[in-house]
Each structure stands twice: as structure tokens, then as C-alpha cells.
Coordinates of C-alpha atoms in Angstrom, one line a residue:
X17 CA -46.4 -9.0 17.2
X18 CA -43.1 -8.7 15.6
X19 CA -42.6 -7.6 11.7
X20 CA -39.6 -6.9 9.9
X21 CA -40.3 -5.2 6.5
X22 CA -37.5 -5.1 3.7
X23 CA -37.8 -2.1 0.9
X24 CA -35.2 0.0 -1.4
X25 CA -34.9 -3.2 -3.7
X26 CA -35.2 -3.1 -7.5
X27 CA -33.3 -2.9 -10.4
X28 CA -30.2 -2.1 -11.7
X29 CA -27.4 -1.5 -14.2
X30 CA -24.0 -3.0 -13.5
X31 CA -21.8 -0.9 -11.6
X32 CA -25.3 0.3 -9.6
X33 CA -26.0 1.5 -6.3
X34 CA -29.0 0.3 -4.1
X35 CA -29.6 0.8 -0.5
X36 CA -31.5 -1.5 0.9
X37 CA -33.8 -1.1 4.5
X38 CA -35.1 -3.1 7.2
X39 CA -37.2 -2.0 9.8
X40 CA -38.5 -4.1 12.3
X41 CA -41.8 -2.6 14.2
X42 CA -44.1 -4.3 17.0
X43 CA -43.6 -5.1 21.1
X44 CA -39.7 -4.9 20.8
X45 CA -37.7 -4.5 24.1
X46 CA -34.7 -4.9 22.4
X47 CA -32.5 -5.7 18.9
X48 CA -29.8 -7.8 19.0
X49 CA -27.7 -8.9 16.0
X50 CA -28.8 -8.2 12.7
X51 CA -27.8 -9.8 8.9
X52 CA -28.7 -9.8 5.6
X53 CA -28.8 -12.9 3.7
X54 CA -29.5 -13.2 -0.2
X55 CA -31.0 -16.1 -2.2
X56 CA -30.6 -16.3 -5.5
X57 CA -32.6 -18.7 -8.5
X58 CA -31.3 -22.0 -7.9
X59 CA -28.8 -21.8 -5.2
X60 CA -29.0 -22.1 -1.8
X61 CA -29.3 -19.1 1.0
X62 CA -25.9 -17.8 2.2
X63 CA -25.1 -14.5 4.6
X64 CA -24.1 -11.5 3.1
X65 CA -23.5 -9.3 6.0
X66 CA -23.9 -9.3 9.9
X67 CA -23.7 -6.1 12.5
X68 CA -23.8 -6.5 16.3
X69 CA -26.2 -4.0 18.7
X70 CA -22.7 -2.2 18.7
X71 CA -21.9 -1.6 15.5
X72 CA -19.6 -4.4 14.6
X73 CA -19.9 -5.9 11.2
X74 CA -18.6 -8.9 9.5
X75 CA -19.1 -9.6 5.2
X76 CA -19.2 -12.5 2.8
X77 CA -16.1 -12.5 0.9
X78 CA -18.1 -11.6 -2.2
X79 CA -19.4 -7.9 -0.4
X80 CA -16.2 -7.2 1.1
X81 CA -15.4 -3.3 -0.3
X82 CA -18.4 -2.9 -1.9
X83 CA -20.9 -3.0 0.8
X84 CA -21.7 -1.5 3.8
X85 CA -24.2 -2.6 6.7
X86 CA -25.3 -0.4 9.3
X87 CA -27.9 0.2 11.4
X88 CA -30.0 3.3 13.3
X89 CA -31.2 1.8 16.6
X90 CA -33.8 4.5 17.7
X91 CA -35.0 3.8 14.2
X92 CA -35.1 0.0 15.0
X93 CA -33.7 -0.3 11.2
X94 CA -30.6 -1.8 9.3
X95 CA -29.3 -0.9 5.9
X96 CA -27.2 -2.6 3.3
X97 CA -25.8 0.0 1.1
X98 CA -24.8 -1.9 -2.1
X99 CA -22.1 -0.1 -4.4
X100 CA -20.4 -1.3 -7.5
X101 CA -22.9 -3.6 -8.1
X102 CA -22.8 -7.0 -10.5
X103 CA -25.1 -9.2 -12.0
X104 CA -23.8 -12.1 -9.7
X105 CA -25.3 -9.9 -6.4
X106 CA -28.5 -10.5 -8.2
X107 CA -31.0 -12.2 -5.4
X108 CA -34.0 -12.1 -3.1
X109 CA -32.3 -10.2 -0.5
X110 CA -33.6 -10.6 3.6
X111 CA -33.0 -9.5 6.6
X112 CA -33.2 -11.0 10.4
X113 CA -32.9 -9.9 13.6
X114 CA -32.8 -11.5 17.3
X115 CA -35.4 -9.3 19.2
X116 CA -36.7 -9.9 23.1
X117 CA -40.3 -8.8 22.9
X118 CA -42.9 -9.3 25.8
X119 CA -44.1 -12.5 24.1
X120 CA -40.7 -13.9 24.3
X121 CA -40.5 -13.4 28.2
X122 CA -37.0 -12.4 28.3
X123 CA -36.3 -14.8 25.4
X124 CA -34.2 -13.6 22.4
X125 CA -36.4 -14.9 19.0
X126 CA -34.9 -14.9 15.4
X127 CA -37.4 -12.7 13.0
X128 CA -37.2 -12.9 9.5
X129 CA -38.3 -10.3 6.5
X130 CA -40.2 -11.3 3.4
X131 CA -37.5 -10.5 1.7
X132 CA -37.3 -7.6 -1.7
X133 CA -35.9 -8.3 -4.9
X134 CA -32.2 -7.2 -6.3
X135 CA -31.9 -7.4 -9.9
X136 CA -28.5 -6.6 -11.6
X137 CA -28.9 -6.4 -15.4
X138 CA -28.5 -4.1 -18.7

């Protein structure tokens, strides 16, 4: 019912920009928090960046000042615009999203992207 579909990924020279999209489509009454969370080869999952229905954001240490998470509600879309980019921030990069759709009968559910690849490289 429910889809969230990453894109804007790809690759890119050190000290790169990439801006990376989310939009989530299907039976959505609402969109609650939204994050992005990277993965990258052999290591474990961790949170990159977080923003609240209202606009409030939180980063990982390691995005502080050089990215930027926002989101377009009538859009039902976040971004992560990724600046001053380093081979380190190279990653499988998702989204998520707590969504009340009519499925969920007034539950919130956590939805999850595919994901779209980062590469940071010369």
C-alpha cells in the first residue's frame, strides 16, 4: 500500500555534492518523522539524519555542517542534501518514515526505502 522510493544517488569526487530524495506514495493519511540512515560494506547501519513533521532536525556527528535534511510535505518527500562530500560517507543510503495509512487503522507504521547507492571516489 505504502512505498517509499530513494533516487539522486550515484557517484562522486571528493569534495562532491549529491542530493538525495525520498518519496513515499500509496494510502497515506499522514507522515510523521522521517531519517536517513546509511550502511556501508562491512559495518553496521547507523542514522545519519532525522526531521520531525515540523521541520526539526537532528545529525550524526559525522554530517554535522555538511548536510542538510528537509522535507516538502505536500510532496510527501524528504531530501538529504550532501555537500563537501568524503569517501568515508560512501554507503547504501535509506530512508524511513512513520506513516498512518487506512491499513494501519489509526496506527503509526515504520516504512523503509530500498535504499540507492553513494559512492565517494576519484
Amino acid at each position: 500500500q505504502v512505498q517509499l522510493v530513494e533516487s539522486g544517488g550515484g557517484l562522486v569526487q571528493p569534495g562532491g555534492s549529491l542530493r538525495l530524495s525520498c518519496a513515499a506514495s500509496g494510502s497515506i493519511f499522514s507522515i510523521n518523522q522521517m531519517a536517513w540512515y546509511r550502511q556501508a560494506p562491512g559495518k553496521q547501519r547507523e542514522l545519519v539524519a532525522v526531521i520531525t513533521r515540523s521541520g526539526t532536525s537532528t545529525y550524526a556527528d559525522s554530517a554535522k555542517g555538511r548536510f542538510t535534511i528537509s522535507r516538502d510535505n505536500a510532496k510527501n518527500t524528504v531530501y538529504l542534501q550532501m555537500n563537501s562530500l568524503k569517501p568515508e560517507d560512501t554507503a547504501v543510503y535509506c530512508c524511513n518514515a512513520w506513516i498512518t495509512t487506512a491499513q494501519s487503522r489509526g496506527v503509526t507504521q515504520l516504512f523503509w526505502g530500498q535504499g540507492t547507492q553513494v559512492t565517494v571516489s576519484s
